Short mmCIF file of C-alpha atoms in Angstrom, two decimals:
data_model
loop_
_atom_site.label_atom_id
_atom_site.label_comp_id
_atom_site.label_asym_id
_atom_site.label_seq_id
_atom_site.Cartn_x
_atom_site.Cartn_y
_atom_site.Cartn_z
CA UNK A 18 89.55 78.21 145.38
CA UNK A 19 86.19 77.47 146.81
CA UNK A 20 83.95 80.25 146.47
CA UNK A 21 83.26 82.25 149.22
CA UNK A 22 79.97 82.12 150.77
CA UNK A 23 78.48 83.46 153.96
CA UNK A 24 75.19 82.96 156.98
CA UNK A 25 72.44 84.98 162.15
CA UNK A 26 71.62 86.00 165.59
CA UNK A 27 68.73 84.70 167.54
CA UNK A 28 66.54 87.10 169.41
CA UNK A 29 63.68 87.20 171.42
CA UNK A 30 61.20 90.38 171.73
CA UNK A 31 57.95 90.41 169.64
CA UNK A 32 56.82 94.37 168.50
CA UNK A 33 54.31 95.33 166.06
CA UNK A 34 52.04 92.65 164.23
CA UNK A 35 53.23 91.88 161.03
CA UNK A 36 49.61 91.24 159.18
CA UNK A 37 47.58 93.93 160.78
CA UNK A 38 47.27 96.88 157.91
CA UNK A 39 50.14 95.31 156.09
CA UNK A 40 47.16 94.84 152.95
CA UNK A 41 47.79 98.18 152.00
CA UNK A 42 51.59 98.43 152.33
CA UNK A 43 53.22 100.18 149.52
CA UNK A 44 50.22 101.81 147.96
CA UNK A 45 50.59 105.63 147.25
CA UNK A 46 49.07 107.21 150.39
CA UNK A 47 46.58 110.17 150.43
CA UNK A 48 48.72 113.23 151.28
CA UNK A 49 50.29 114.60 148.03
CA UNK A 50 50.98 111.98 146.50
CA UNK A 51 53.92 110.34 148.74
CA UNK A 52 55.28 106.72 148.28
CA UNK A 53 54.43 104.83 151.56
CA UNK A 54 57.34 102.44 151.37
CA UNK A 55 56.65 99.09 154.09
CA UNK A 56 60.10 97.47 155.82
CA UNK A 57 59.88 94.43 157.81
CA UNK A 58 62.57 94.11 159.62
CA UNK A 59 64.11 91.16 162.24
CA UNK A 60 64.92 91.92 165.98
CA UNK A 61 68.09 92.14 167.70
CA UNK A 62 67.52 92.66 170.65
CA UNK A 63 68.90 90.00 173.27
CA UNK A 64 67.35 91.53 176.35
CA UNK A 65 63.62 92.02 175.63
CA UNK A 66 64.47 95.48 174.93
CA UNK A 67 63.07 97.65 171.81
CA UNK A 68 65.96 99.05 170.74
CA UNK A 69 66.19 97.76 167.41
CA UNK A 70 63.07 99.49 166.67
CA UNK A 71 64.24 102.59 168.40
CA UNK A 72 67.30 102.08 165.78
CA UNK A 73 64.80 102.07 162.65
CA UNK A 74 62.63 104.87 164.10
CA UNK A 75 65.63 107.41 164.17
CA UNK A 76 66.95 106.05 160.87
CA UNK A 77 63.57 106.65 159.34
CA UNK A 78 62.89 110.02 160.93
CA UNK A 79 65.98 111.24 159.70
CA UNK A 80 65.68 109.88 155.69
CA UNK A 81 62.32 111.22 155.54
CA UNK A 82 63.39 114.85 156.51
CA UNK A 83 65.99 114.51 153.48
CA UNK A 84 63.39 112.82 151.55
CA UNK A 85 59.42 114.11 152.75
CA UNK A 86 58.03 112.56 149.53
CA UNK A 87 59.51 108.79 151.07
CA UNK A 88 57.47 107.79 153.79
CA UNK A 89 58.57 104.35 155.68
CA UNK A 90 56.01 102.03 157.75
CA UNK A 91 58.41 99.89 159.56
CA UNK A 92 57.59 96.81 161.65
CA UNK A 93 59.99 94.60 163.47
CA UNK A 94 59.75 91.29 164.06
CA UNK A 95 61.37 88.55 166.10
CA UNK A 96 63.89 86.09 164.69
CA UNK A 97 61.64 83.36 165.18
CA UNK A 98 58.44 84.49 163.62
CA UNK A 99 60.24 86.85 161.22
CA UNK A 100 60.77 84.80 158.25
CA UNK A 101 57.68 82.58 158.38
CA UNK A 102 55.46 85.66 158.06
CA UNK A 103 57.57 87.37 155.31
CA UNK A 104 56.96 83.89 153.26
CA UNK A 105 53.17 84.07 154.30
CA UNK A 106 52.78 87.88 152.94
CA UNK A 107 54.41 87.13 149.98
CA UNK A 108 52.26 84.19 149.19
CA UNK A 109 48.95 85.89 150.46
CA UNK A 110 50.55 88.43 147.65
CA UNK A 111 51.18 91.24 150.16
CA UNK A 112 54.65 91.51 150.15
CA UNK A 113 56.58 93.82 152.07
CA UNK A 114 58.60 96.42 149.83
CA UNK A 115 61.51 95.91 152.00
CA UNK A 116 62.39 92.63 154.24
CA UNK A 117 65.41 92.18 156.37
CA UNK A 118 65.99 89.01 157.14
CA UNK A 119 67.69 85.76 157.18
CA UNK A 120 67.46 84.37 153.23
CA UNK A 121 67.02 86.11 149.90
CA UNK A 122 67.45 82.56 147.14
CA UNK A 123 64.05 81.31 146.93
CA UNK A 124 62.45 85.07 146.70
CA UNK A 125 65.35 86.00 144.02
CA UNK A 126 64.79 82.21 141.85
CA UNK A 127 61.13 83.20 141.81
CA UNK A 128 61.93 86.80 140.19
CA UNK A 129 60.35 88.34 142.95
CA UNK A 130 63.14 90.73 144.27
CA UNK A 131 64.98 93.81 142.31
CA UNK A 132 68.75 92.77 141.53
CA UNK A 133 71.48 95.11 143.39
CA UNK A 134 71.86 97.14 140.42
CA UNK A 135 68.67 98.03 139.70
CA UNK A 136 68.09 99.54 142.98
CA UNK A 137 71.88 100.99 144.86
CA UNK A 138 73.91 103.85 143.51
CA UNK A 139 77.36 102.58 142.03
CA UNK A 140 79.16 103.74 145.13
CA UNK A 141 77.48 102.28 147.46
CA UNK A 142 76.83 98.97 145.95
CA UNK A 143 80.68 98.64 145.21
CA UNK A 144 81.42 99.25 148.76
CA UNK A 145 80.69 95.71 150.11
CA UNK A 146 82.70 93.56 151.23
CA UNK A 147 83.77 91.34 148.56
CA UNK A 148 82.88 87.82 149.90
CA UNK A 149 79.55 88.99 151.18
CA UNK A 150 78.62 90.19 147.74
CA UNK A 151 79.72 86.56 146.46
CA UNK A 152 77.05 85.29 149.33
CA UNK A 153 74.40 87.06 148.41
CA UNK A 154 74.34 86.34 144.60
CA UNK A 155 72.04 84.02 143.00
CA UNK A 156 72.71 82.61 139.46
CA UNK A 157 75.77 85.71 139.25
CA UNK A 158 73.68 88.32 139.99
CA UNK A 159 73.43 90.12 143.32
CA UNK A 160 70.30 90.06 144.87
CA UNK A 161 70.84 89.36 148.54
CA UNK A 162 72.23 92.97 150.12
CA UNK A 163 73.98 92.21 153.41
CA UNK A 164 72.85 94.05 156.09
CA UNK A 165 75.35 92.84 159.11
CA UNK A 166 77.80 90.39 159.45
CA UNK A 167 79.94 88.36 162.29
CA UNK A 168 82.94 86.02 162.44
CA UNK A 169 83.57 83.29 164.60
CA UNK A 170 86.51 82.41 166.91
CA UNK A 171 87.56 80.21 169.34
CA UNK A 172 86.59 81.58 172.49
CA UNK A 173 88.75 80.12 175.88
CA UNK A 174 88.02 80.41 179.56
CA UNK A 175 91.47 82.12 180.82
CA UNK A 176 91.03 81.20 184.66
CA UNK A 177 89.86 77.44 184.04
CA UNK A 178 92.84 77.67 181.75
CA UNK A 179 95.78 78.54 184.29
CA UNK A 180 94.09 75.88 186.65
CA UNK A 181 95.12 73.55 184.00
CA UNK A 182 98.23 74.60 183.45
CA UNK A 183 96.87 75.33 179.65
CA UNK A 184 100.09 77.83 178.49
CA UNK A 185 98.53 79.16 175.43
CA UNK A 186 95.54 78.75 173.62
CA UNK A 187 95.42 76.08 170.73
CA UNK A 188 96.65 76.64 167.25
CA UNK A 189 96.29 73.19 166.06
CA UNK A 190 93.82 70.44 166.61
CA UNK A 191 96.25 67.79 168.64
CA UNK A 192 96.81 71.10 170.87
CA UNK A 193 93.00 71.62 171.20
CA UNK A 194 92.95 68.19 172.33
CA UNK A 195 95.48 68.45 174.65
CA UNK A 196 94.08 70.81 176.35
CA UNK A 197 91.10 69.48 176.19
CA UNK A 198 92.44 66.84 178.34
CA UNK A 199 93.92 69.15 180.95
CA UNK A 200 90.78 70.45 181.67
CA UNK A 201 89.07 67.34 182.14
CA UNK A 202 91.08 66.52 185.15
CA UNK A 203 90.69 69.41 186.63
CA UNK A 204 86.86 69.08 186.37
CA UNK A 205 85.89 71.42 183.92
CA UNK A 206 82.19 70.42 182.69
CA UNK A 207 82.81 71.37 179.66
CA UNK A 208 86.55 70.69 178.72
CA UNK A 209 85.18 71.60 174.90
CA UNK A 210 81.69 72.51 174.20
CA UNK A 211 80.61 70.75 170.97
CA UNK A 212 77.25 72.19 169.42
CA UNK A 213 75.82 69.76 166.87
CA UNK A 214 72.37 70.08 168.64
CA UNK A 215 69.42 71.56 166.32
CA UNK A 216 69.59 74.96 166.87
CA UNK A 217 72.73 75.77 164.57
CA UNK A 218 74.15 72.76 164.09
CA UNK A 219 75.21 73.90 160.11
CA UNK A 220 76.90 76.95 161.65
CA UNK A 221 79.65 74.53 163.84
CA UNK A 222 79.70 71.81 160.99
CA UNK A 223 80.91 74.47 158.80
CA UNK A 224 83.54 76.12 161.01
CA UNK A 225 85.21 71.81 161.79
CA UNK A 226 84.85 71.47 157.99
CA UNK A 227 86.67 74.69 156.51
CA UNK A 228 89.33 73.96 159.93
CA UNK A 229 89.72 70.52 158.16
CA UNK A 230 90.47 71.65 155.23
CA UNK A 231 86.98 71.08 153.15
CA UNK A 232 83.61 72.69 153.39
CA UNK A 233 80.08 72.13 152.13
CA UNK A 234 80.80 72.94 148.40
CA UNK A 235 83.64 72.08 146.44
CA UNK A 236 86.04 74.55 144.34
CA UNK A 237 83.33 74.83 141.46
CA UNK A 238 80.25 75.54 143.70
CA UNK A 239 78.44 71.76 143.99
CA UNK A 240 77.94 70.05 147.47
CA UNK A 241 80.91 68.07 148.95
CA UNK A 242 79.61 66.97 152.15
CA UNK A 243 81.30 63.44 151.89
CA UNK A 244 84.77 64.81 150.91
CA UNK A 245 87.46 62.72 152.58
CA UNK A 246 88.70 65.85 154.58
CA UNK A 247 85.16 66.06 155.85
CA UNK A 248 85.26 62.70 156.78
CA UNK A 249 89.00 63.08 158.23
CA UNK A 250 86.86 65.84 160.51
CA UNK A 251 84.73 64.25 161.88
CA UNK A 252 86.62 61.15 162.44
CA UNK A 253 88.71 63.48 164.56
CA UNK A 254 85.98 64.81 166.29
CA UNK A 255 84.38 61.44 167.63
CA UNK A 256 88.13 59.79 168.57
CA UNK A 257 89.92 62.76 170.20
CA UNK A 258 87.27 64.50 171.74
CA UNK A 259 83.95 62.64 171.92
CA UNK A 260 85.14 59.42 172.73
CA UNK A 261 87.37 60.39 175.49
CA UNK A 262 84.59 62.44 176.89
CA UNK A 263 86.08 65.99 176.85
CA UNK A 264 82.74 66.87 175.30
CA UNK A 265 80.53 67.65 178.53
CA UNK A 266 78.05 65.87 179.63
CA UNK A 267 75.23 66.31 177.14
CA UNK A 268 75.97 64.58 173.81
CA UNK A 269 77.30 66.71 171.06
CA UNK A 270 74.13 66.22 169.04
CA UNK A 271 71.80 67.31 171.95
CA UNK A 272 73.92 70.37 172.67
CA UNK A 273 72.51 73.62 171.35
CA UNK A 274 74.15 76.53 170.76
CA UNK A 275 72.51 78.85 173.06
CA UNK A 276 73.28 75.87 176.12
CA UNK A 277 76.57 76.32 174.95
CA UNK A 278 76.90 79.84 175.04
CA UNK A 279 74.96 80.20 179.05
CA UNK A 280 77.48 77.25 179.84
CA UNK A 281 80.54 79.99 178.64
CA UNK A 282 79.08 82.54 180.37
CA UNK A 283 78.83 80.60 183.61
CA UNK A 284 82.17 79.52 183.60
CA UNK A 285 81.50 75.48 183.20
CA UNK A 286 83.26 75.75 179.40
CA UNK A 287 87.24 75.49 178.21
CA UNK A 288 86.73 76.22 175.01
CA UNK A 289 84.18 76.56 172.12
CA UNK A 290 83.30 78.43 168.87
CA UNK A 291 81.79 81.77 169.53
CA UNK A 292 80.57 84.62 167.55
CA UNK A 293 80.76 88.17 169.17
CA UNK A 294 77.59 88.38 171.23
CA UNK A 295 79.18 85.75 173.41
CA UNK A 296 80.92 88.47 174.55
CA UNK A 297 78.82 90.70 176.12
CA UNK A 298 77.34 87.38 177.78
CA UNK A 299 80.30 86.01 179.52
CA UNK A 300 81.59 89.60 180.84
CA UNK A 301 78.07 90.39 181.84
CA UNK A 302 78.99 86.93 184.47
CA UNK A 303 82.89 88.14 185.04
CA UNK A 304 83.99 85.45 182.80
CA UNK A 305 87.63 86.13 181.90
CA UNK A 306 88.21 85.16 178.70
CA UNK A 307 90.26 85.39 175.25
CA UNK A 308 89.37 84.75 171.79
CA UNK A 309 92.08 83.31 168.52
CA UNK A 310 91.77 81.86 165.21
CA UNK A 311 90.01 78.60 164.93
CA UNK A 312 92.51 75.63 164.96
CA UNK A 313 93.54 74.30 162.04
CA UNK A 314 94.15 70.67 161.97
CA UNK A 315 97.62 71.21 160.49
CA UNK A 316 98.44 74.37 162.50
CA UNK A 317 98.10 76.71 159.66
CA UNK A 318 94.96 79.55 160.08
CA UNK A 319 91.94 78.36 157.67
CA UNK A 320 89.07 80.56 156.26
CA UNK A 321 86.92 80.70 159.57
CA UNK A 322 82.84 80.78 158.25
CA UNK A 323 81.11 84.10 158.62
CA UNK A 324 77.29 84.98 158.50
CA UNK A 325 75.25 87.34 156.87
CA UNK A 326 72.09 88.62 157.75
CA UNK A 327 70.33 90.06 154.21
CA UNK A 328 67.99 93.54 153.16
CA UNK A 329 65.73 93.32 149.99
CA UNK A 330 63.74 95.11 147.71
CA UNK A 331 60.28 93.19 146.51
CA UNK A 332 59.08 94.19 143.13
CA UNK A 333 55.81 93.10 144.28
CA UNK A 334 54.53 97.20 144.25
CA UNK A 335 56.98 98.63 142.10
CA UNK A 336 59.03 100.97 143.96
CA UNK A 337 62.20 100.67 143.05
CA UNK A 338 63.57 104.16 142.81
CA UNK A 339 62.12 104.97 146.56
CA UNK A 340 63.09 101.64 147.48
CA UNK A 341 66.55 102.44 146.38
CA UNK A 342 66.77 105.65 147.32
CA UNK A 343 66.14 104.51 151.06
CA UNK A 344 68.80 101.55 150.71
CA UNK A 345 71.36 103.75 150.15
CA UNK A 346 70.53 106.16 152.95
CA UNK A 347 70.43 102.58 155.20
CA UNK A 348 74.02 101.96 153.89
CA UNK A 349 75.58 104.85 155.02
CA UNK A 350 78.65 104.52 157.17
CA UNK A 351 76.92 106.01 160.33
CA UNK A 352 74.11 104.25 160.23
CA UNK A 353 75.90 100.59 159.32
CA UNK A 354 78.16 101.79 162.04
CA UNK A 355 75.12 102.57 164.70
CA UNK A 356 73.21 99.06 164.27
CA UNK A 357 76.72 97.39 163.94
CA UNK A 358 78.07 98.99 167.16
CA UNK A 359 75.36 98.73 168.88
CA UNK A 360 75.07 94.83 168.98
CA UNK A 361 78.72 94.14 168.48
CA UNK A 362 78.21 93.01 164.71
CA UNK A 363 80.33 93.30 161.77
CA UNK A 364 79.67 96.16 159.35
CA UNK A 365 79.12 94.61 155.89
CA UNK A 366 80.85 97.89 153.57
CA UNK A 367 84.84 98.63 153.28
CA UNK A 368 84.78 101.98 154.57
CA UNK A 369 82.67 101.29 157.86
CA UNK A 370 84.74 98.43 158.13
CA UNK A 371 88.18 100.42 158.17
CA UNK A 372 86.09 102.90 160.58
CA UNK A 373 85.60 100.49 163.02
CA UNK A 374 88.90 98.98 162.71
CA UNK A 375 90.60 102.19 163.72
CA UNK A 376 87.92 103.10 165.90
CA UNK A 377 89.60 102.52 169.99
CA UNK A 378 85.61 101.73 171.45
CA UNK A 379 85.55 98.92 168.88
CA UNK A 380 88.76 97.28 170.20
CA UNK A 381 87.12 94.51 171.40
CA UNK A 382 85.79 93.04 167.68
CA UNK A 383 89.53 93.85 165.50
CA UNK A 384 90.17 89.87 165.71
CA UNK A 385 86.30 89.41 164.03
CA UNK A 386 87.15 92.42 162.02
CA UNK A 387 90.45 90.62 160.51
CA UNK A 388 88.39 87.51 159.55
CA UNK A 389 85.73 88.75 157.34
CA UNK A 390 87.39 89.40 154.65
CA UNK A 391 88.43 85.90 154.16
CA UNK A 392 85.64 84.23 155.83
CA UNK A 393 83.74 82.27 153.32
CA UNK A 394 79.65 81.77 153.93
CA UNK A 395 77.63 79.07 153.69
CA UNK A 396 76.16 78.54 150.24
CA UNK A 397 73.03 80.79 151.45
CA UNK A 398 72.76 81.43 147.42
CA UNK A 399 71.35 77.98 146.98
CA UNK A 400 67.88 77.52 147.05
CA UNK A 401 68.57 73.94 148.01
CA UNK A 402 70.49 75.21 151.21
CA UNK A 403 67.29 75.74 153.18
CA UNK A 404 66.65 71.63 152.81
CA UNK A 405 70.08 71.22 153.35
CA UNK A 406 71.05 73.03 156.77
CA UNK A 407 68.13 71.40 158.18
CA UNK A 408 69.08 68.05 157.13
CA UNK A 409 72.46 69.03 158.89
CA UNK A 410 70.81 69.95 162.16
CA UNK A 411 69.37 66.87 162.46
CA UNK A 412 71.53 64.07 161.02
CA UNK A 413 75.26 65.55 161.97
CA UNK A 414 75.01 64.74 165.77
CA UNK A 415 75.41 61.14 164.92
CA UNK A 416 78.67 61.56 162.72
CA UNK A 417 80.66 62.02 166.57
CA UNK A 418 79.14 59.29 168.39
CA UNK A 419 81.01 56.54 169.74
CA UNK A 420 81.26 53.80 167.28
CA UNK A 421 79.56 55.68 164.45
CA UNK A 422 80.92 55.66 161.05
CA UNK A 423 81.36 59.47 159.81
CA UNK A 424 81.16 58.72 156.40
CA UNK A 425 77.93 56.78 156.31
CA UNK A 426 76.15 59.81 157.88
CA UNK A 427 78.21 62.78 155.31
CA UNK A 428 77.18 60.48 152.47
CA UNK A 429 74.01 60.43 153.33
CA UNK A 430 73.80 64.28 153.49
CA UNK A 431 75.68 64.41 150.33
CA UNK A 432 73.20 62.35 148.62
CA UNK A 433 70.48 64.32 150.05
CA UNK A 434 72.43 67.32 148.84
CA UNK A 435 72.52 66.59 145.18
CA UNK A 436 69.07 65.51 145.12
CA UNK A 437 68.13 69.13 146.24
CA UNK A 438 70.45 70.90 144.45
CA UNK A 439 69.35 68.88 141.22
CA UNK A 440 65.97 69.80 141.75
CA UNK A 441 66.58 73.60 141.79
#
């Protein structure tokens, strides 16, 4: 079976500078001795809000009255900038004691980060969710720690649906199709929203690919992009749904995620792939709306792809008990439970994860909850994956056009694949 491998969120508020009296970070301050520990840490926060610093100032306020010899500098950063300026610290030979954000491979392959065991209790490092401690391993040892997680489903417009005289959602890709179709003459703009535009184009290849029975990597680890089931895929996806023009009006490999999403939420979508922010989105617009398994293309219910967002410890200053010490304070079940609830994310341990599962307020995420144990990541323990994705973003758009030849453009990306993964 292939192994199971995970990927985040975009958001858009900037807080505290990242550089300004960061020189310093995790030196032993001045009052008795106490280990200043520094966390940089990514933003959540759709709205422009601050409350994902708000979230790290009560979580540090309350470890540091267990633990007054700990002290925690924390600055938060925006998914953008965030993990540009944790490379440039690192470099400048500043780095942070503690980052959170979106990769851990290249830090881990330069021996630059403390391994899982070296810094969590045996509880609490246990307690993970077994595929996301697959994802965040590099060379069989753990050095990514997941720090939140989501699912993805398909997500379908219920009213545009009865004006179609759609029954049911899909469970299978001629259904998807069909419906598709339905929609189309009933003037939906969007009959099927198809994201291969550059934004997260490697998140939607993934979920066709492990629908289509194949995936990025094969059954031993090594890239696969020009598998015949991949190339079954997307041979699918340009004649049933491209070429008949139940795509929308902007081209597939134009389409960004976040157009996608507004498009949901404003009612001009069928169907698409969604992760569970859409949510909050489309009810924030009174967009009616359910949410199933991805299609298979045979009808039966394939892994779906889930993402990871990752926490690490730096052994740049050499804090490893304190940094430790702190990590499993983060990874207690309220506090996994507080950031996960409060941006309707996945917790990433077993017991939060039952929590929330039995928990009523979290109704709304059980079908995401289901998922993740079988979701399989993308092969974020690569250092090659970084060259990889981005080859994805830009090259996979063409694979669906009319008249292109799918496996021309996976083999390609497979070639391109090896080459990086050979040079790792």
């Amino acid at each position: 079976m292939q192994r199971r491998r995970f990927l985040g969120l975009a958001a858009a508020a900037t807080t505290l500078g990242l550089t300004a009296g960061l020189s310093g970070c995790g030196s032993l301050g001045g009052d008795g001795g106490d280990v200043t520990l520094t966390l940089v840490a990514a933003d959540y926060d759709l709205t422009g809000g601050d409350t994902t610093k708000k979230y790290w100032d009560g979580l540090v306020a309350a470890f540091q009255a267990k633990n007054p010899g700990i002290r925690i500098q924390v600055r938060v950063e925006p998914w953008t900038d965030i993990d540009r300026k944790v490379a440039e610290l690192v470099k400048a030979g500043e780095a942070p004691d503690i980052a959170q954000i979106g990769a851990y491979a290249d830090y881990a392959a330069a021996g630059q980060l403390y391994s899982a065991d070296e810094l969590l209790s045996i509880p609490v490092q246990a307690n993970f969710l077994a595929p996301l401690v697959d994802a965040g391993e590099y060379k069989r040892t753990q050095y990514g720690l997941p720090f939140v997680a989501s699912t993805r489903l398909l997500f379908y417009n219920k009213e545009l649906f009865e004006k179609a005289g759609v029954d049911a959602p899909p469970t299978t890709w001629d259904e998807l199709a069909a419906a598709a179709e339905k929609l189309d003459k009933k003037g939906v703009t969007y009959p099927f929203a198809l994201p291969l535009g550059p934004e997260e184009a490697q998140a939607e290849t993934m979920l066709w690919l492990l629908s289509g029975g194949g995936g990025y990597t094969d059954t031993v680890g090594r890239y696969d992009l020009d598998s015949q089931a991949n190339i079954r895929t997307f041979g699918w996806l340009r004649d049933n749904l491209v070429a008949k023009g139940l795509t929308g009006p902007v081209a597939p490999g134009k389409l960004d995620r976040k157009s996608a999403f507004a498009a949901f939420a404003s009612g001009k979508v069928g169907m698409l792939n969604g992760h569970p922010s859409l949510m909050r989105q489309a009810e924030k617009n009174g967009v009616t709306f359910g949410k199933v398994a991805v299609p298979g293309f045979d009808g039966r219910e394939h892994a779906s792809m889930g993402v990871a967002d990752w926490i690490m410890g730096f052994k740049q200053n050499g804090h490893r008990k304190e940094i430790g010490t702190f990590l499993d304070f983060v990874f207690d079940d309220e506090n996994v439970l507080k950031f996960a609830g409060e941006y309707d994310m996945l917790p990433v341990t077993v017991t939060a994860s039952a929590a929330m599962q039995a928990d009523p307020k979290a109704a709304h995420l059980r079908e995401f909850l289901r998922t993740l144990p079988d979701s399989q990541l993308p092969p974020v323990g690569k250092t090659s994956w970084a060259q990889v994705s981005s080859s994805v973003k830009k090259e996979i758009g063409k694979a669906v056009e009319p008249g292109a030849r799918p496996g021309d453009i996976l083999g390609r990306l497979a070639r391109q694949a090896t080459a990086a993964e050979s040079a790792e």
